Short mmCIF file of C-alpha atoms in Angstrom, two decimals:
data_model
loop_
_atom_site.label_atom_id
_atom_site.label_comp_id
_atom_site.label_asym_id
_atom_site.label_seq_id
_atom_site.Cartn_x
_atom_site.Cartn_y
_atom_site.Cartn_z
CA MET A 5 2.77 15.72 -30.62
CA LYS A 6 5.38 12.95 -30.87
CA ILE A 7 4.19 9.40 -30.24
CA ASP A 8 7.47 8.59 -28.49
CA ASN A 9 6.73 11.14 -25.79
CA ILE A 10 3.27 9.82 -24.91
CA GLU A 11 2.93 7.52 -21.89
CA THR A 12 1.99 3.92 -22.73
CA ASN A 13 -1.38 3.94 -20.99
CA GLU A 14 -2.31 7.19 -22.77
CA LEU A 15 -1.10 5.78 -26.06
CA LEU A 16 -3.31 2.73 -25.56
CA GLU A 17 -6.29 5.00 -24.84
CA MET A 18 -5.47 6.98 -27.98
CA TYR A 19 -5.29 3.75 -29.98
CA LYS A 20 -8.73 2.76 -28.71
CA LYS A 21 -10.14 6.18 -29.58
CA ILE A 22 -8.74 5.94 -33.13
CA GLN A 23 -10.20 2.46 -33.54
CA ASP A 24 -13.61 3.75 -32.38
CA PHE A 25 -13.36 6.61 -34.86
CA LEU A 26 -12.36 4.26 -37.69
CA ASP A 27 -15.32 2.02 -36.82
CA PHE A 28 -17.57 5.07 -37.00
CA LEU A 29 -16.10 6.05 -40.39
CA GLY A 30 -16.56 2.48 -41.67
CA LYS A 31 -20.24 2.52 -40.69
CA GLN A 32 -20.79 5.90 -42.38
CA GLU A 33 -19.04 4.71 -45.53
CA LYS A 34 -21.22 1.58 -45.69
CA GLU A 35 -24.42 3.51 -45.04
CA TYR A 36 -23.84 6.22 -47.68
CA ASN A 37 -22.53 3.79 -50.28
CA LYS A 38 -25.90 2.06 -49.98
CA GLU A 39 -27.77 5.34 -50.43
CA LYS A 40 -25.96 6.25 -53.65
CA MET B 13 -6.55 19.96 -40.18
CA ALA B 14 -3.57 21.04 -38.02
CA GLU B 15 -1.70 18.42 -36.01
CA ALA B 16 -2.81 18.08 -32.37
CA LYS B 17 -0.31 19.31 -29.78
CA SER B 18 -1.61 17.25 -26.86
CA ILE B 19 -3.78 14.20 -26.21
CA LYS B 20 -6.62 16.51 -25.19
CA GLU B 21 -6.30 18.39 -28.45
CA PHE B 22 -6.15 15.10 -30.31
CA TYR B 23 -9.46 13.93 -28.79
CA GLU B 24 -10.99 17.31 -29.54
CA LYS B 25 -9.76 16.98 -33.13
CA ILE B 26 -11.67 13.71 -33.53
CA GLU B 27 -14.83 15.33 -32.16
CA ILE B 28 -14.40 18.24 -34.60
CA GLU B 29 -13.94 15.79 -37.51
CA LYS B 30 -17.23 14.14 -36.49
CA GLU B 31 -18.89 17.54 -36.25
CA VAL B 32 -17.66 18.51 -39.73
CA LEU B 33 -18.93 15.21 -41.14
CA SER B 34 -22.34 15.68 -39.57
CA THR B 35 -22.71 19.15 -41.07
CA MET B 36 -21.76 18.07 -44.61
CA PRO B 37 -24.78 17.90 -46.94
CA LYS B 38 -25.78 14.40 -48.07
CA ASN B 39 -28.96 15.24 -49.97
CA ASN B 40 -27.85 14.13 -53.44
CA ASN B 41 -25.32 11.82 -55.09
CA LYS B 42 -22.83 14.61 -55.70
CA ASN B 43 -22.81 15.58 -52.00
CA ILE B 44 -22.73 11.96 -50.89
CA ASN B 45 -19.67 11.42 -53.08
CA LYS B 46 -17.98 14.41 -51.48
CA TYR B 47 -18.90 13.04 -48.06
CA LEU B 48 -17.46 9.62 -48.97
CA GLU B 49 -14.28 11.29 -50.27
CA LYS B 50 -13.88 13.05 -46.92
CA ILE B 51 -14.44 9.75 -45.10
CA GLU B 52 -11.80 8.08 -47.26
CA GLU B 53 -9.36 10.88 -46.57
CA LEU B 54 -9.94 10.55 -42.81
CA GLN B 55 -9.67 6.76 -42.92
CA LYS B 56 -6.28 7.08 -44.65
CA GLU B 57 -5.03 9.60 -42.11
CA TYR B 58 -6.19 7.69 -39.03
CA LEU B 59 -5.19 4.26 -40.34
CA GLU B 60 -1.69 5.63 -40.84
CA LEU B 61 -1.67 6.98 -37.31
CA LYS B 62 -3.03 3.69 -35.96
CA LYS B 63 -0.22 1.78 -37.73
CA ASN B 64 2.39 4.13 -36.26
CA ILE B 65 0.98 3.64 -32.76
CA GLU B 66 0.99 -0.15 -33.26
CA LYS B 67 4.65 -0.05 -34.33
CA ASN B 68 5.50 2.15 -31.37
CA LEU B 69 3.65 -0.08 -28.88
CA ASP B 70 5.33 -3.14 -30.36
CA LYS B 71 8.74 -1.46 -29.90
CA ARG B 72 7.89 -0.62 -26.28
CA TYR B 73 6.65 -4.16 -25.60
CA LYS B 74 9.82 -5.74 -27.01
CA LYS B 75 11.97 -3.37 -24.99
CA ALA B 76 9.97 -4.09 -21.83
CA ILE B 77 10.03 -7.88 -22.03
CA ASN B 78 13.76 -7.87 -22.63
CA ILE B 79 14.46 -6.30 -19.25
CA ALA B 80 16.61 -8.64 -17.23
CA GLU B 81 15.94 -9.19 -13.56
CA ASN B 82 18.18 -7.16 -11.32
CA LYS B 83 20.93 -9.40 -9.96
CA GLU B 84 20.77 -7.50 -6.68
CA VAL B 85 17.39 -9.15 -5.91
CA THR B 86 18.74 -12.68 -6.51
CA ASN B 87 21.80 -11.85 -4.48
CA LEU B 88 19.75 -10.57 -1.56
CA GLU B 89 17.43 -13.59 -1.74
CA ILE B 90 20.41 -15.95 -1.40
CA ARG B 91 21.77 -13.98 1.56
CA VAL B 92 18.36 -13.88 3.28
CA LYS B 93 17.87 -17.64 2.76
CA THR B 94 21.36 -18.36 4.12
CA ILE B 95 20.56 -16.52 7.35
CA GLU B 96 17.08 -18.07 7.52
CA SER B 97 18.64 -21.53 7.45
CA ILE B 98 20.61 -20.79 10.64
CA LEU B 99 18.04 -18.66 12.51
CA THR B 100 16.53 -21.64 14.35
CA LEU B 101 19.95 -22.83 15.44
CA ILE B 102 20.99 -19.48 16.94
CA ASP B 103 17.58 -18.69 18.46
CA GLU B 104 18.09 -18.48 22.21
CA GLU B 105 14.40 -18.80 22.98
CA LYS B 106 13.96 -22.13 21.19
CA THR B 107 14.49 -25.44 22.96
CA SER B 108 16.38 -28.33 21.36
CA TYR B 109 12.97 -30.02 21.02
CA GLU B 110 11.86 -27.22 18.70
CA LYS B 111 15.24 -27.02 16.96
CA MET B 112 14.93 -30.70 16.10
CA GLY B 113 11.46 -30.03 14.75
CA LEU B 114 9.89 -32.66 17.00
CA ASP B 115 7.04 -30.29 17.86
CA ARG B 116 6.06 -30.06 14.18
CA ILE B 117 6.57 -33.78 13.54
CA ILE B 118 4.29 -34.77 16.43
CA TYR B 119 1.70 -32.19 15.40
CA LYS B 120 1.64 -33.66 11.89
CA ILE B 121 1.38 -37.25 13.15
CA ARG B 122 -1.62 -36.31 15.27
CA LYS B 123 -3.21 -34.20 12.54
CA PHE B 124 -2.88 -36.56 9.60
CA TYR B 125 -3.18 -40.09 10.93
CA LYS B 126 -6.90 -40.39 10.19
CA ASP B 127 -6.56 -39.37 6.52
CA ASN B 128 -3.14 -40.53 5.55
CA LEU B 129 -1.13 -43.33 7.07
CA GLU B 130 1.69 -42.67 4.60
CA ASN B 131 2.15 -39.25 6.14
CA VAL B 132 2.37 -40.72 9.64
CA ASN B 133 5.11 -43.06 8.49
CA THR B 134 6.91 -40.23 6.73
CA GLN B 135 6.86 -38.20 9.94
CA ILE B 136 8.18 -41.14 11.99
CA GLU B 137 10.95 -41.53 9.40
CA ILE B 138 11.78 -37.81 9.65
CA ALA B 139 11.91 -38.09 13.45
CA ILE B 140 14.30 -41.05 13.22
CA ARG B 141 16.53 -39.06 10.85
CA LYS B 142 16.44 -36.00 13.11
CA PHE B 143 17.66 -38.14 16.01
CA ALA B 144 20.37 -39.60 13.75
CA GLU B 145 21.44 -36.06 12.84
CA VAL B 146 22.24 -35.34 16.49
CA GLY B 147 24.12 -38.64 16.79
CA ILE B 148 21.35 -40.85 18.20
CA ASN B 149 20.63 -43.89 16.07
CA LEU B 150 17.24 -45.28 17.01
CA SER B 151 16.26 -48.92 16.72
CA THR B 152 13.24 -51.09 17.62
CA ALA B 153 14.55 -51.26 21.20
CA ASP B 154 13.93 -47.52 21.68
CA PHE B 155 10.22 -47.88 20.90
CA ASN B 156 9.02 -49.63 24.02
CA TYR B 157 6.31 -47.31 25.34
CA SER B 158 3.75 -50.10 24.94
CA ILE B 159 3.58 -53.52 23.44
CA PHE B 160 1.59 -52.05 20.53
CA VAL B 161 4.26 -49.49 19.66
CA GLU B 162 6.84 -52.24 19.89
CA GLN B 163 4.88 -54.44 17.48
CA TYR B 164 4.32 -51.66 14.98
CA MET B 165 7.84 -50.25 15.06
CA LYS B 166 9.36 -53.69 14.66
CA VAL B 167 7.61 -53.96 11.29
CA PHE B 168 8.31 -50.28 10.55
CA PHE B 169 12.09 -50.77 10.80
CA LYS B 170 11.88 -53.79 8.50
CA GLU B 171 9.68 -52.07 5.91
CA ARG B 172 10.87 -48.43 6.13
CA LYS B 173 12.84 -48.51 2.86
CA LYS B 174 9.84 -49.72 0.86
CA ASP B 175 7.33 -47.35 -0.71
CA ASN B 176 3.66 -47.92 0.22
CA SER B 177 4.38 -51.09 2.14
CA ASN B 178 1.26 -53.24 2.38
CA VAL B 179 2.79 -55.23 5.22
CA LEU B 180 3.12 -52.02 7.24
CA LYS B 181 -0.40 -50.96 6.38
CA THR B 182 -1.82 -54.30 7.47
CA LYS B 183 0.21 -54.16 10.67
CA PHE B 184 -1.08 -50.68 11.47
CA GLU B 185 -4.69 -51.83 10.99
CA GLU B 186 -4.07 -54.86 13.17
CA VAL B 187 -2.49 -52.81 15.97
CA TYR B 188 -5.03 -50.01 15.64
CA TRP B 189 -7.86 -52.51 16.10
CA LYS B 190 -6.28 -53.69 19.36
CA CYS B 191 -5.20 -50.24 20.51
CA PRO B 192 -6.94 -47.18 18.99
CA ASP B 193 -4.51 -45.00 20.98
CA ILE B 194 -1.51 -46.22 19.01
CA ILE B 195 -0.85 -42.73 17.58
CA THR B 196 -0.73 -41.25 21.10
CA HIS B 197 1.58 -44.08 22.13
CA ILE B 198 3.96 -43.33 19.24
CA GLU B 199 3.84 -39.64 20.10
CA LEU B 200 4.57 -40.28 23.80
CA ASN B 201 7.34 -42.68 22.86
CA LEU B 202 9.05 -40.04 20.71
CA ARG B 203 8.73 -37.48 23.54
CA ASN B 204 10.13 -40.06 25.95
CA ILE B 205 13.16 -40.74 23.75
CA TYR B 206 13.77 -36.99 23.56
CA LEU B 207 13.60 -36.59 27.35
CA GLN B 208 15.95 -39.51 27.89
CA LYS B 209 18.51 -38.14 25.44
CA GLN B 210 17.92 -34.44 26.06
CA THR B 211 21.42 -33.80 27.46
CA ILE B 212 23.05 -35.18 24.30
CA ILE B 213 20.62 -33.26 22.07
CA ASP B 214 21.06 -29.96 23.95
CA LYS B 215 24.84 -30.35 23.71
CA TYR B 216 24.68 -31.02 19.97
CA TYR B 217 22.66 -27.86 19.25
CA GLU B 218 24.82 -25.75 21.57
CA ASN B 219 27.96 -26.94 19.74
CA GLU B 220 26.37 -26.24 16.37
CA LYS B 221 25.38 -22.76 17.53
CA GLN B 222 28.88 -21.97 18.80
CA LYS B 223 30.42 -23.23 15.53
CA LEU B 224 28.11 -20.95 13.56
CA LEU B 225 28.74 -17.89 15.71
CA LYS B 226 32.50 -18.44 15.36
CA GLN B 227 32.15 -18.86 11.61
CA TRP B 228 30.04 -15.68 11.27
CA ASN B 229 32.04 -13.83 13.91
CA LYS B 230 28.82 -12.22 15.19
CA THR B 231 26.49 -12.46 18.18
CA PRO B 232 22.99 -13.93 17.65
CA LYS B 233 21.58 -10.39 18.01
CA GLU B 234 23.91 -9.07 15.30
CA ILE B 235 22.91 -11.90 12.98
CA MET B 236 19.22 -11.13 13.62
CA ASN B 237 19.83 -7.45 12.84
CA SER B 238 21.63 -8.36 9.61
CA TYR B 239 18.66 -10.57 8.74
CA PHE B 240 16.08 -7.79 9.22
CA ASP B 241 18.31 -5.36 7.36
CA LEU B 242 18.73 -7.72 4.40
CA LYS B 243 14.99 -8.49 4.36
CA SER B 244 14.15 -4.82 4.16
CA GLN B 245 16.77 -4.31 1.41
CA LYS B 246 15.23 -7.24 -0.47
CA ILE B 247 11.71 -5.78 -0.23
CA ASN B 248 12.96 -2.40 -1.49
CA ALA B 249 14.86 -4.01 -4.36
CA ILE B 250 11.80 -6.08 -5.36
CA ASN B 251 9.56 -3.00 -5.30
CA LYS B 252 11.96 -1.18 -7.61
CA ASP B 253 12.86 -4.04 -9.94
CA LYS B 254 11.50 -3.33 -13.42
CA LYS B 255 11.35 -6.99 -14.48
CA ILE B 256 9.46 -8.09 -11.34
CA LEU B 257 7.03 -5.17 -11.67
CA LEU B 258 6.45 -5.94 -15.33
CA ASP B 259 5.76 -9.62 -14.57
CA LYS B 260 3.26 -8.56 -11.89
CA PHE B 261 1.42 -6.41 -14.41
CA LEU B 262 1.50 -9.15 -17.06
CA THR B 263 0.17 -11.79 -14.67
CA GLY B 264 -2.54 -9.48 -13.31
CA LYS B 265 -1.13 -9.21 -9.77
CA LEU B 266 -0.90 -5.46 -10.34
CA ASN B 267 -3.36 -3.38 -12.32
CA ILE B 268 -2.10 -0.62 -14.61
CA ASN B 269 -5.27 1.41 -13.92
CA ASP B 270 -4.28 1.78 -10.27
CA TYR B 271 -1.15 3.64 -11.33
CA THR B 272 -2.50 6.21 -13.78
CA ARG B 273 -1.62 9.81 -13.05
CA ARG B 274 -5.27 10.72 -12.39
CA LYS B 275 -5.73 7.90 -9.88
CA SER B 276 -2.54 8.65 -7.94
CA THR B 277 -3.41 12.36 -7.74
CA LYS B 278 -6.90 11.44 -6.47
CA LYS B 279 -5.39 9.27 -3.72
CA LEU B 280 -3.11 12.11 -2.59
#
């Protein structure tokens, strides 16, 4: 999948999804670093 | 994990990553470390992708805002405005009274006199200029409908070049106190001048019309048709112009969500 071929509105949705996922990963990282 | 081939696959990939993470054991430090390693690996991968998308969006934005407005739209606007400026003159239904704009002037005098005397004076000034335009130079002598109009207009002609003349304001109050119908008198006086000079005014507008038709080498109907044709061309050009459309989206006049593929399919 090439970024250039994705429509702008879809790319923006994708960006939002990635950001949500990164936020999720950040929370997990914080939580399990505490538990160590 | 293999690269996604479509957006759908990409979203599914994220869900699978979450699923994998949730099934990883986290019961001791060794497993937690492995879990954190996996998180770090994913963060690297998705941060990289996020940066690439940002770069790509930035490129698209720069390309979009550099679109120049189509010259065809400006061109059509000028042509439409040119015809609009002569439409009143060639209109066969309109009287010279309307062509002069006296109907609007009198309407404004009547409408605004209670709130704004300045506006009344501006409208009287416009009326005087409109008469001058057709070759009739008005003076105090023409305003003789009543003694009150005479008194007011005498001061008006003396003070007309001054902004916010207090002398004129005081005079209006003085006359208004004696004759609350002064506005109606002014209005009737202007109508009376028009009726007295109607032949000259009609002739002026007829000459102007003939001059225009000769210049354009068209009948009034043909000019009207060209006008409607140009207007429709202008609307089409505006609806297709990338710069205008982009500005409408940026200023919120249009909403990108109304134009998504899903929404347009739903409407159909």
